[in-house]
XYZ file of C-alpha atoms in Angstrom:
700
model
C -56.136 37.224 -32.484
C -59.283 35.184 -33.549
C -60.360 33.606 -37.326
C -62.769 34.650 -39.491
C -65.545 32.841 -37.631
C -64.274 35.152 -34.525
C -63.258 32.566 -33.239
C -60.203 31.785 -30.359
C -56.779 30.955 -32.725
C -56.005 27.429 -31.176
C -52.690 27.437 -32.760
C -50.545 30.439 -34.365
C -50.396 29.033 -38.232
C -46.443 30.519 -38.521
C -46.187 27.646 -36.423
C -42.776 26.038 -38.085
C -41.808 22.945 -35.854
C -40.136 24.187 -32.050
C -39.905 27.004 -30.402
C -36.698 29.056 -31.091
C -37.465 32.834 -29.822
C -38.204 31.920 -26.451
C -38.006 31.800 -22.797
C -36.622 30.505 -19.803
C -39.905 28.630 -17.815
C -40.029 27.455 -14.578
C -37.779 29.879 -12.959
C -38.877 29.428 -9.400
C -38.248 26.239 -9.272
C -35.026 26.436 -11.199
C -33.624 29.190 -8.390
C -34.672 26.304 -6.126
C -32.572 23.994 -7.995
C -29.647 25.710 -8.003
C -30.022 26.553 -4.030
C -30.358 23.154 -3.582
C -27.283 21.581 -5.590
C -25.073 23.924 -3.257
C -25.961 22.759 -0.466
C -25.520 19.373 -1.427
C -21.849 20.118 -1.863
C -21.901 21.909 1.055
C -23.070 18.760 2.821
C -20.518 16.979 0.362
C -17.920 19.119 1.681
C -19.231 18.433 5.164
C -19.261 14.932 5.327
C -15.367 14.777 3.970
C -13.981 16.556 6.673
C -15.882 14.732 9.305
C -16.256 11.380 8.140
C -13.070 8.959 7.780
C -13.497 6.028 5.288
C -11.309 3.301 7.436
C -14.338 2.747 9.789
C -15.417 1.144 6.589
C -11.690 -0.839 5.928
C -10.264 -1.583 8.826
C -11.319 -4.036 11.589
C -11.234 -1.692 15.356
C -9.870 -3.389 18.340
C -11.691 -2.602 22.046
C -9.898 0.728 21.921
C -11.442 2.162 19.427
C -7.917 1.829 17.261
C -7.821 0.922 13.404
C -6.538 -3.283 12.369
C -3.662 -2.131 9.919
C -3.712 1.571 8.878
C -0.560 2.519 7.537
C 0.950 5.037 9.156
C 0.115 4.161 12.710
C 2.057 1.826 15.569
C -0.496 -0.911 14.395
C 0.491 -1.713 9.938
C 2.008 -4.712 11.152
C -0.738 -6.158 12.750
C -3.802 -5.734 10.269
C -5.904 -8.771 11.643
C -8.550 -8.863 14.516
C -8.559 -11.258 16.943
C -11.148 -12.123 19.830
C -9.876 -13.068 23.418
C -12.930 -15.186 23.383
C -14.825 -15.891 20.153
C -17.399 -18.147 22.319
C -18.798 -15.000 24.165
C -19.868 -13.506 20.793
C -23.014 -16.185 21.143
C -24.662 -13.376 23.346
C -28.101 -12.290 21.967
C -26.867 -8.879 22.738
C -24.427 -9.335 19.774
C -27.438 -8.463 17.200
C -28.311 -5.852 19.448
C -24.610 -4.147 19.386
C -23.118 -5.171 16.593
C -20.036 -6.110 18.866
C -19.175 -8.830 20.785
C -19.295 -8.545 24.350
C -15.000 -9.876 24.482
C -11.631 -7.864 24.326
C -10.678 -7.871 20.743
C -7.512 -6.947 20.392
C -5.316 -6.424 16.581
C -2.483 -9.087 15.584
C 0.238 -9.807 12.826
C -1.321 -13.239 12.532
C -3.827 -15.336 13.894
C -2.909 -18.373 15.987
C -2.442 -21.676 14.082
C -2.098 -23.760 17.112
C -4.048 -24.583 20.832
C -2.686 -23.428 23.848
C -3.942 -22.429 27.184
C -2.668 -19.669 29.108
C -1.317 -22.233 32.092
C 1.031 -24.502 29.949
C 1.795 -21.845 27.835
C 3.235 -20.107 31.063
C 5.334 -23.565 31.971
C 6.832 -22.423 28.781
C 9.865 -20.081 28.153
C 9.059 -21.055 23.654
C 5.536 -21.284 24.135
C 4.598 -17.978 26.317
C 6.666 -15.511 23.697
C 4.644 -17.096 21.398
C 0.962 -16.644 23.366
C 2.470 -13.248 23.752
C 1.883 -11.905 20.297
C -2.102 -12.472 21.615
C -2.075 -10.612 25.062
C -2.112 -7.151 26.439
C 1.004 -5.371 27.464
C 2.528 -5.671 30.474
C 2.937 -9.051 31.977
C 5.802 -8.332 33.338
C 5.803 -10.231 37.197
C 2.194 -11.216 36.559
C 0.887 -14.591 37.747
C -1.451 -16.650 35.669
C -4.370 -15.962 38.040
C -3.160 -12.336 38.276
C -3.080 -11.908 34.032
C -6.223 -12.928 33.484
C -8.086 -11.631 36.126
C -6.780 -8.207 34.978
C -7.912 -9.414 31.042
C -4.314 -8.825 29.896
C -4.185 -12.679 27.824
C -6.953 -14.930 26.270
C -7.788 -18.109 28.678
C -6.209 -20.387 24.879
C -5.958 -20.156 21.491
C -7.667 -22.088 19.131
C -6.615 -22.503 15.148
C -8.101 -19.611 13.549
C -8.379 -18.508 9.626
C -8.422 -14.566 8.568
C -11.513 -13.900 7.098
C -12.241 -10.157 6.542
C -9.334 -9.168 8.711
C -10.975 -11.127 11.763
C -9.051 -14.636 13.252
C -12.144 -16.813 13.387
C -11.968 -20.635 14.421
C -10.543 -22.694 11.701
C -13.979 -25.542 11.902
C -14.263 -28.269 9.773
C -16.649 -31.534 9.334
C -15.672 -35.025 8.909
C -17.371 -37.139 7.088
C -20.701 -38.869 10.103
C -20.952 -35.133 10.681
C -19.015 -33.733 14.204
C -17.469 -30.553 13.889
C -14.382 -29.943 14.198
C -11.405 -27.093 14.978
C -7.904 -27.258 13.570
C -9.077 -30.831 13.474
C -9.577 -31.887 16.897
C -13.531 -32.501 17.739
C -12.702 -31.097 21.654
C -9.967 -28.633 23.350
C -9.274 -27.334 26.314
C -10.399 -23.878 27.598
C -7.762 -22.609 29.298
C -9.763 -23.000 32.567
C -9.580 -26.111 33.649
C -12.778 -27.734 31.091
C -12.262 -29.745 27.503
C -15.236 -28.446 25.378
C -17.365 -29.798 22.308
C -15.887 -28.138 18.793
C -18.916 -27.926 18.845
C -19.039 -24.870 20.734
C -17.347 -22.510 18.856
C -20.057 -22.900 16.322
C -23.030 -20.196 18.586
C -20.015 -18.066 18.265
C -18.717 -17.863 14.253
C -22.784 -18.893 13.870
C -23.432 -15.726 11.674
C -20.154 -15.637 10.237
C -19.882 -19.471 8.813
C -22.495 -17.879 6.285
C -20.789 -14.853 4.982
C -17.960 -17.099 4.128
C -19.570 -18.993 2.529
C -20.650 -16.535 0.801
C -17.001 -15.536 0.856
C -16.667 -19.356 -1.448
C -18.894 -18.301 -3.826
C -18.216 -14.560 -4.266
C -14.452 -15.856 -4.616
C -15.020 -18.625 -7.277
C -17.616 -16.127 -9.415
C -14.548 -13.868 -8.764
C -12.262 -16.656 -10.325
C -14.815 -17.480 -13.121
C -15.027 -13.694 -14.337
C -10.482 -13.442 -14.204
C -10.981 -16.799 -16.353
C -13.644 -15.389 -19.037
C -14.107 -11.373 -19.080
C -12.655 -10.432 -22.175
C -14.691 -13.837 -24.050
C -17.364 -11.532 -21.540
C -15.976 -8.209 -23.797
C -16.561 -10.310 -26.912
C -20.392 -10.452 -25.786
C -20.678 -7.259 -25.254
C -18.960 -5.782 -28.804
C -21.411 -8.689 -30.218
C -24.424 -7.532 -28.419
C -23.157 -3.854 -29.898
C -22.814 -4.457 -33.329
C -25.961 -6.798 -33.182
C -27.919 -2.967 -31.852
C -26.194 -1.242 -34.757
C -26.840 -3.659 -37.864
C -30.526 -3.568 -36.595
C -30.572 0.046 -36.085
C -29.038 0.402 -39.722
C -31.623 -2.233 -41.378
C -34.354 -0.328 -39.408
C -33.373 2.582 -41.535
C -33.961 1.294 -44.948
C -35.537 -1.987 -44.020
C -37.599 -1.360 -41.966
C -41.725 -2.817 -42.535
C -39.230 -5.916 -43.234
C -37.244 -5.861 -40.176
C -39.998 -5.322 -38.139
C -41.718 -8.856 -39.378
C -38.721 -10.929 -39.614
C -38.182 -9.936 -36.389
C -41.736 -10.871 -35.114
C -41.351 -13.909 -36.635
C -37.738 -15.113 -34.641
C -39.307 -13.941 -31.855
C -41.997 -16.846 -32.323
C -39.333 -18.772 -34.096
C -36.883 -18.669 -30.899
C -39.504 -18.779 -28.508
C -41.016 -21.961 -30.329
C -37.497 -23.594 -30.105
C -36.803 -22.690 -26.340
C -40.306 -25.133 -25.648
C -39.210 -27.476 -28.329
C -35.666 -28.261 -26.354
C -37.126 -27.366 -22.872
C -40.186 -30.221 -23.404
C -36.288 -32.721 -24.480
C -34.988 -31.939 -21.345
C -38.689 -32.598 -19.379
C -38.772 -36.215 -21.010
C -34.730 -37.023 -20.921
C -35.560 -36.052 -17.068
C -38.168 -38.505 -16.022
C -35.596 -41.585 -16.160
C -33.281 -39.837 -13.644
C -33.105 -40.517 -10.717
C -33.866 -38.032 -8.648
C -35.178 -35.347 -11.662
C -38.776 -35.593 -9.665
C -37.565 -33.405 -6.467
C -39.925 -29.723 -6.018
C -37.835 -27.537 -5.839
C -39.129 -26.026 -2.557
C -37.547 -28.809 -1.628
C -35.168 -28.072 -3.208
C -34.757 -25.131 -1.542
C -32.226 -22.374 -2.372
C -29.078 -24.339 -4.372
C -25.634 -21.612 -4.747
C -24.880 -23.807 -7.798
C -27.817 -23.417 -10.185
C -27.102 -26.092 -12.214
C -28.529 -28.253 -9.971
C -31.822 -26.990 -10.842
C -31.389 -27.844 -14.501
C -30.767 -31.784 -13.080
C -35.329 -31.243 -12.047
C -37.892 -31.971 -14.058
C -40.559 -29.448 -12.142
C -38.087 -26.641 -13.927
C -37.996 -27.340 -17.976
C -41.767 -27.634 -16.510
C -42.305 -23.992 -15.664
C -39.998 -22.926 -18.276
C -42.104 -24.747 -20.767
C -44.956 -22.281 -19.499
C -44.172 -19.215 -19.327
C -42.471 -19.691 -22.768
C -46.178 -21.209 -23.891
C -47.716 -18.455 -21.983
C -45.813 -15.099 -24.234
C -45.687 -17.110 -27.149
C -49.846 -17.722 -26.851
C -50.037 -13.380 -25.820
C -47.501 -12.384 -28.998
C -49.428 -14.931 -31.911
C -53.184 -13.698 -30.113
C -51.734 -9.681 -30.507
C -50.762 -10.296 -34.019
C -53.968 -11.513 -34.638
C -56.284 -8.720 -32.696
C -53.335 -5.472 -34.049
C -52.342 -5.981 -37.681
C -53.870 -2.584 -38.431
C -53.024 -1.210 -35.355
C -49.250 -2.711 -36.434
C -48.990 -1.345 -39.753
C -49.416 1.947 -38.509
C -46.804 1.528 -35.673
C -44.805 -0.603 -38.569
C -45.023 3.129 -40.777
C -44.364 4.921 -37.558
C -40.752 3.435 -36.759
C -40.606 3.795 -40.408
C -40.856 7.645 -39.524
C -38.068 7.220 -36.784
C -36.185 5.364 -38.911
C -35.550 7.947 -41.407
C -35.274 10.668 -38.118
C -32.369 8.899 -36.313
C -31.093 8.882 -39.753
C -30.552 12.242 -39.760
C -29.703 12.290 -36.508
C -27.150 9.870 -36.474
C -25.862 11.548 -33.416
C -28.487 10.873 -31.080
C -27.336 6.924 -30.759
C -24.340 7.895 -28.913
C -26.387 10.388 -26.229
C -27.366 7.463 -24.431
C -23.313 7.704 -23.366
C -23.627 11.279 -22.497
C -26.339 10.237 -20.039
C -24.337 7.133 -18.926
C -21.797 9.186 -18.064
C -23.840 12.062 -16.757
C -24.771 9.213 -14.419
C -22.627 7.512 -13.057
C -21.213 11.761 -11.588
C -24.630 11.326 -9.789
C -24.087 8.148 -8.472
C -20.594 8.470 -7.528
C -21.140 11.259 -5.844
C -23.878 10.019 -3.873
C -21.944 6.731 -2.960
C -19.268 8.585 -1.061
C -21.085 11.427 0.348
C -22.971 8.470 2.243
C -19.682 6.798 3.141
C -18.168 9.636 4.430
C -21.565 10.248 6.420
C -21.737 7.015 7.298
C -18.223 7.359 9.055
C -18.714 10.775 10.693
C -19.439 9.288 14.028
C -17.325 9.320 17.507
C -15.786 6.144 18.852
C -18.905 5.060 21.645
C -17.668 2.481 25.015
C -19.874 0.374 26.217
C -19.459 -1.831 29.894
C -19.065 -5.019 29.361
C -19.654 -7.578 32.129
C -20.367 -11.107 32.801
C -21.917 -11.356 35.821
C -24.968 -8.844 36.953
C -23.965 -5.261 36.900
C -26.074 -2.500 37.006
C -23.268 -0.054 34.944
C -24.345 -3.413 31.771
C -24.213 -1.214 28.674
C -23.463 1.705 29.979
C -21.367 4.375 27.912
C -17.736 4.848 29.755
C -14.241 6.217 29.176
C -11.389 3.462 28.814
C -8.790 5.491 29.996
C -9.815 6.297 33.914
C -11.964 3.323 33.293
C -9.558 1.069 35.839
C -9.966 3.719 38.633
C -13.741 4.498 38.186
C -16.555 3.790 40.742
C -18.305 1.369 37.298
C -15.569 -0.990 37.750
C -15.834 -0.736 41.424
C -18.397 -1.953 41.520
C -18.788 -4.728 38.749
C -15.141 -6.070 39.004
C -15.420 -8.473 35.975
C -16.179 -5.706 33.693
C -14.694 -4.141 30.498
C -14.686 -0.485 29.396
C -14.691 -1.951 25.205
C -15.764 -0.149 21.628
C -19.388 -0.397 21.345
C -19.872 1.437 18.243
C -19.743 4.827 16.612
C -22.182 7.497 17.197
C -22.112 11.495 18.971
C -23.965 13.819 20.428
C -23.188 17.165 19.075
C -24.981 19.503 17.411
C -24.299 17.715 13.324
C -24.229 14.222 14.460
C -27.685 14.431 16.132
C -29.290 15.769 12.478
C -26.401 13.302 11.134
C -29.729 11.128 9.696
C -32.047 14.437 8.880
C -28.474 14.908 6.133
C -27.988 11.003 5.064
C -32.333 11.411 4.098
C -30.588 14.865 2.280
C -28.374 13.312 0.446
C -30.587 10.459 -0.730
C -33.518 12.436 -2.173
C -30.984 15.034 -3.977
C -29.507 11.625 -5.598
C -33.004 11.012 -6.998
C -33.602 14.665 -7.705
C -30.477 14.817 -9.797
C -30.835 11.406 -11.455
C -34.417 11.967 -12.477
C -33.087 15.464 -13.731
C -30.696 14.081 -15.915
C -32.820 11.884 -17.895
C -35.013 14.379 -18.601
C -32.661 16.470 -19.767
C -32.041 13.948 -22.155
C -35.863 13.001 -22.502
C -36.254 16.891 -23.929
C -32.672 17.099 -26.273
C -34.047 14.027 -27.708
C -36.987 15.250 -28.052
C -36.208 18.585 -29.357
C -34.223 16.730 -31.824
C -36.224 14.648 -33.394
C -39.266 16.966 -33.921
C -37.555 20.070 -35.785
C -37.114 17.167 -37.873
C -40.697 16.353 -38.048
C -41.275 20.236 -38.035
C -39.127 20.851 -41.117
C -40.970 21.093 -43.584
C -37.661 20.677 -46.034
C -35.561 17.817 -45.360
C -32.519 18.384 -44.421
C -32.181 21.885 -45.347
C -35.016 22.955 -42.412
C -33.358 21.281 -39.496
C -30.633 23.120 -37.468
C -27.321 21.966 -38.411
C -26.372 19.958 -34.556
C -29.615 19.051 -33.957
C -28.991 17.411 -31.072
C -26.463 19.936 -29.214
C -29.009 22.713 -30.647
C -32.156 21.359 -28.352
C -29.128 20.717 -25.917
C -28.718 24.425 -25.259
C -31.625 25.127 -25.269
C -32.985 22.603 -22.943
C -30.615 24.025 -20.607
C -30.541 27.096 -21.520
C -34.163 28.052 -21.041
C -35.076 25.009 -19.619
C -34.003 23.668 -16.356
C -36.310 25.087 -14.291
C -39.529 23.075 -16.014
C -36.709 20.224 -15.700
C -36.225 20.465 -12.390
C -40.047 20.600 -11.505
C -40.884 17.615 -13.148
C -37.854 15.938 -11.994
C -38.751 17.363 -7.913
C -42.360 15.521 -8.831
C -41.114 12.445 -9.663
C -38.449 12.446 -6.978
C -40.702 13.460 -4.092
C -43.404 10.502 -5.454
C -39.396 7.730 -4.518
C -38.619 8.927 -1.951
C -41.895 7.659 -0.238
C -41.807 5.132 -1.781
C -38.726 4.667 0.209
C -40.263 6.012 3.406
C -42.897 3.148 2.952
C -40.201 0.341 2.261
C -38.117 1.091 5.227
C -41.535 1.090 7.280
C -42.146 -2.194 6.547
C -38.588 -3.336 7.021
C -38.583 -2.197 10.817
C -42.660 -3.178 11.548
C -41.904 -6.893 9.911
C -42.718 -9.401 12.652
C -44.935 -7.026 14.902
C -47.287 -6.153 11.923
C -51.424 -7.530 12.037
C -53.308 -7.893 8.870
C -54.859 -4.836 9.352
C -51.797 -2.802 9.073
C -49.768 -4.917 6.616
C -53.595 -4.130 4.375
C -52.438 -1.002 4.041
C -49.315 -0.561 3.422
C -49.095 -2.780 0.955
C -52.129 -0.416 -0.558
C -50.156 1.920 0.155
C -47.104 0.645 -1.460
C -49.386 0.148 -4.884
C -50.645 2.845 -5.534
C -47.586 5.040 -5.354
C -46.121 2.817 -7.958
C -48.804 3.665 -9.550
C -48.661 7.100 -9.154
C -45.055 7.258 -10.052
C -45.456 5.300 -13.461
C -48.053 7.521 -14.400
C -45.801 10.298 -13.379
C -42.669 9.029 -15.702
C -45.367 8.613 -18.587
C -46.914 12.628 -17.905
C -43.209 13.198 -17.617
C -41.793 12.162 -20.648
C -44.947 13.495 -22.786
C -44.384 16.970 -20.641
C -40.444 17.613 -21.736
C -42.385 16.464 -25.379
C -43.649 19.376 -25.267
C -41.909 21.946 -23.601
C -39.244 21.063 -26.499
C -41.334 21.549 -29.327
C -43.602 24.966 -28.423
C -40.905 26.387 -25.504
C -44.321 26.382 -22.522
C -44.023 25.804 -18.976
C -43.588 22.477 -17.213
C -47.703 23.050 -15.985
C -48.972 24.407 -19.251
C -46.723 21.646 -21.364
C -48.743 18.563 -19.247
C -51.726 19.979 -19.225
C -51.803 20.218 -22.990
C -49.885 16.736 -23.475
C -52.233 14.583 -21.620
C -55.638 16.605 -23.239
C -53.812 15.721 -26.786
C -52.872 12.219 -25.156
C -56.695 11.613 -24.233
C -58.682 13.149 -27.043
C -56.773 10.877 -29.247
C -57.008 7.800 -26.241
C -57.855 5.294 -28.587
C -54.425 4.976 -30.678
C -52.420 6.144 -27.666
C -54.101 3.033 -25.961
C -53.478 0.172 -28.549
C -50.503 2.349 -31.284
C -48.028 3.719 -28.734
C -47.809 0.609 -26.823
C -47.525 -2.006 -29.818
C -44.775 0.717 -31.084
C -42.937 0.168 -27.303
C -44.118 -3.734 -27.483
C -42.600 -4.495 -31.210
C -39.060 -2.325 -30.010
C -39.423 -4.675 -27.169
C -39.229 -7.187 -29.363
C -36.461 -6.375 -31.302
C -34.178 -6.012 -27.712
C -35.701 -9.466 -27.218
C -34.246 -10.637 -30.272
C -30.765 -8.991 -29.560
C -30.821 -11.191 -26.023
C -31.697 -14.429 -27.512
C -29.917 -14.519 -29.742
C -26.243 -13.270 -27.779
C -27.585 -15.432 -25.414
C -27.844 -18.274 -26.949
C -24.405 -18.109 -28.318
C -23.188 -17.891 -24.810
C -24.866 -20.378 -23.330
C -23.828 -22.595 -25.874
C -19.958 -21.371 -25.906
C -19.355 -21.151 -22.275
C -21.517 -24.946 -21.412
C -18.669 -26.359 -23.595
C -22.086 -27.570 -25.754
C -20.462 -26.783 -29.182
C -18.061 -29.594 -30.161
C -16.039 -26.884 -32.236
C -16.134 -24.203 -28.768
C -14.824 -27.319 -26.709
C -11.432 -26.418 -25.973
C -12.048 -22.448 -26.630
C -14.531 -22.338 -23.817
C -12.862 -21.007 -20.444
C -13.155 -23.832 -17.002
C -15.399 -22.537 -14.614
C -17.257 -22.569 -11.674
C -20.666 -21.324 -12.332
C -21.176 -21.685 -16.191
C -24.259 -18.820 -15.537
C -22.048 -16.093 -14.339
C -20.463 -14.812 -17.561
C -24.078 -15.813 -19.684
C -25.838 -13.928 -16.928
C -23.428 -11.402 -17.532
C -23.654 -11.191 -21.304
C -26.917 -11.423 -20.956
C -27.808 -8.708 -18.499
C -24.979 -6.716 -20.500
C -26.068 -7.544 -23.945
C -30.132 -5.984 -22.625
C -28.696 -2.732 -20.971
C -26.774 -1.714 -25.148
C -29.726 -2.746 -26.426
C -32.245 -0.845 -24.250
C -29.530 1.562 -24.605
C -30.116 1.665 -29.040
C -33.174 1.783 -28.413
C -34.185 3.950 -25.374
C -33.692 6.772 -28.268
C -35.699 4.978 -30.237
C -38.282 4.900 -28.405
C -38.003 8.680 -26.981
C -37.681 9.586 -31.271
C -41.161 6.729 -31.334
C -42.819 8.581 -28.843
C -41.891 12.104 -29.959
C -42.692 11.989 -33.369
C -46.105 10.421 -32.432
C -47.591 13.804 -30.102
C -46.867 15.673 -33.315
C -48.288 13.223 -35.485
C -51.186 13.903 -33.240
C -50.725 17.545 -33.526
C -50.673 17.676 -36.921
C -53.554 15.948 -37.655
C -55.366 18.824 -35.164
C -53.509 21.231 -36.500
C -53.819 20.975 -40.122
C -56.311 19.699 -42.270
C -54.612 19.394 -45.368
C -55.443 21.911 -47.838
C -53.002 23.875 -49.286
C -53.174 26.830 -46.599
C -52.775 24.518 -43.567
C -50.897 20.841 -45.258
C -50.432 17.619 -43.188
C -46.128 17.445 -42.576
C -46.438 13.984 -42.047
C -44.909 11.340 -44.360
C -46.419 9.828 -46.922
C -46.390 6.527 -46.105
C -48.330 7.689 -42.385
C -50.777 9.258 -44.519
C -51.907 6.610 -46.784
C -51.838 4.694 -43.487
C -54.073 6.831 -42.442
C -55.796 7.368 -45.537
C -55.040 10.977 -45.704
C -53.998 13.199 -48.474
C -52.708 16.767 -49.087
C -54.628 18.385 -51.142
C -52.481 20.171 -53.852
C -52.689 23.648 -54.831
C -55.823 25.261 -57.092
C -54.427 26.711 -60.162
C -53.917 29.615 -61.145
C-alpha cells in the first residue's frame, strides 16, 4: 500500500463515498448497551410491581389510607381534613413534611364555625359534627372525646384545594385577615382567637393557592386560544417549509434578504421600544425600577415601566451592532458559507425525506422520556407507609417509629399520654428500599444514555445520507434509491456500538453535572467562599467539556457514517482534519451556523410579531376576533417557543447537512488535487469561490 514514491498511501484511490462493505464497530460497547437496556427494562418491571402511583394522586390520612380511591370504603371521601390546622405551623413540618395533627378523609370540607362543646348540646349540630370525627363516639362525654382525639375541638369554614381542606382565609380592605368573613373565632377550648393565627398553619399553602390561581387563569387562556395557537404553529411550519424550498432555488438571494430583514426587524424593534420609552416619560409610576417592583405574575405590569423598554433597546442595539460588524469583517467567508448553504439546498433537494426525519427522532425521544418519567414515579412510590409518634409535650419517644394497630396499648402511649401514632412518610428497611436511590440514579443515567443515543442515531443517519450525495460522481444516479433508509439501516446494523460509545461518554459528563448541581443545592447556606468557588469552577469546566464532547461526537458520527471505522478512530480523524483546517472551522462553519440561526430568528420574529399584534388586540381588524385573555403573553410565548422548535427541527437537518458537506469538502481538498486522475467532487460554485478548478482530461 505505497505510492510510486514509496510513501504510504493516505487514502484509498477507489473511494467513491460511504463504504458499503463495512463491518461492525465497537462491539463491546454494543453488548454493554444491550445489557444495560435489558437491566433498564428489569428495573422498570420491578418498579411497576412495587410502586403505587396512588400515593401521588390521592392524599393520605393518618392511617396511611388513600382518600377518594375507587373501590375502597373511602371512595366517597376524596378530601383530607386536618383536626387542627394551626399545628401545621410547627417547624417540624418542614423537616417531616407532615403536619403533627390527626388527618382524616371527609366527603366535604366544613362550611361553618362550630365547636365540639356547642355542637354536643344540639342533636342536629352534633350529627353534622360527626362527619369530621372518628368512630366510637357513643356514650362518651366531650372531655373523653377530646382526650381520646376522636374529634377536632373546632371547625372553621374551609375550601378544598389539592384535595385538602384549608381555612377559607380572606382579607378586608384594611388588611385585616378573616376566615369565613369573621376576624375572630372560638378555638373550642374556651379561647377567642384571631383569624391571623391560622395564617402560619397555611402559610405554605397560600403560596401554592396563588400559584394555582395563576395556573387556572393560564389554563383558561389556553382553552380560549388553543386553536389560534395551532394556527400560529401551522403558519410557522408553512413559513419554514417555504423558506427551505426558496433556499433550494434562491439560496444566495434568500441569505442576503434574510440578513437584511433581520437587521430591519431588529431596527424596527429598537424604534418601537424607543417610542414606548418616550411615551412613558409623562406617565406616573413609570420610573419605578425592576428591582423595586419585584416579581409580578401579571407580566403586562413590566410594560408600563421605562426601565423595561430601556433594557430592550440596549439588548437589541447590541445584537444589531454585532450583526453589522460580522457582515463587514466576514463578508468573504459569508460568500463561502452561502456556497455551502446552496450545496446543502441541492443535497436536501435530492434527499427531501430528511426534512421529516426529525419527527422520527422526536417520537423516539418521547418514548424515552415517557419511560423514564413513569419508571421514576413508580420507583418513588414503591415505599411502605412509616408511622411516627407525634406529641405536644416533652416525650422521649417523639418522632420514633410506631405501629398504629397496637399503639393505644403500647408503652409509648403509657409514657406519653397525649402522643399520637400518625402516618409520617413512605419508606422501608428491606434490601429493595435500601438500594432504591441507586435504582433512581440508574434510571436517570439510562435516560441520558438512551436520549443521547437517539440523538446520535439521527445525526449519523442524516450524515450518511448527505455524504452519499456529496461523493456521488453522477447525481443522483450514483446515490442509493432511498438514502435515509439506507443510512439508517447501516447505522443500526453496523454502528450501534459506536453510537452507544459516543453517547455513553456524553452521558457520564451530564450525570456528573447533575451531581454537581445536586451537591450545590444541598450545600446552599453552609458553603464558604472557597467551596462556592470550587463548585462554580467545576460546573463551568464540565459545561465546557460537555460542549466540546458534543462537537467531537457530531463530527465523529459523520466520519463513522462515511468510512465505517470505530468511534475512537473516527473521532481522531475528524479532530485532526478539523485542526488542519482550523481557520475554516473557526470562521466558515460558525458563520454558516450563524446564518442558519438568523433564518430561525427571522421565522420566529415574523410569527412572534404577528402573534403579539393579534393576541394583544392592537390591530383593529382583529379586535373582535382575538379571544379575551387574562394574560395575552401566554399564547404569544407558546407560539414563539413552538415556532422556534419547529424552525429548529427543519434547520437542524440543514445544519447537519452543512456539517457533513463541510467535512466532505475538507476531505475532498486533501484527497484530491483537481487532476484528471483525482478530480475535486465539490460543486462548481465551491470551486469558483475557492479559486480551484478541475483540470481537463489530456487529449489522446
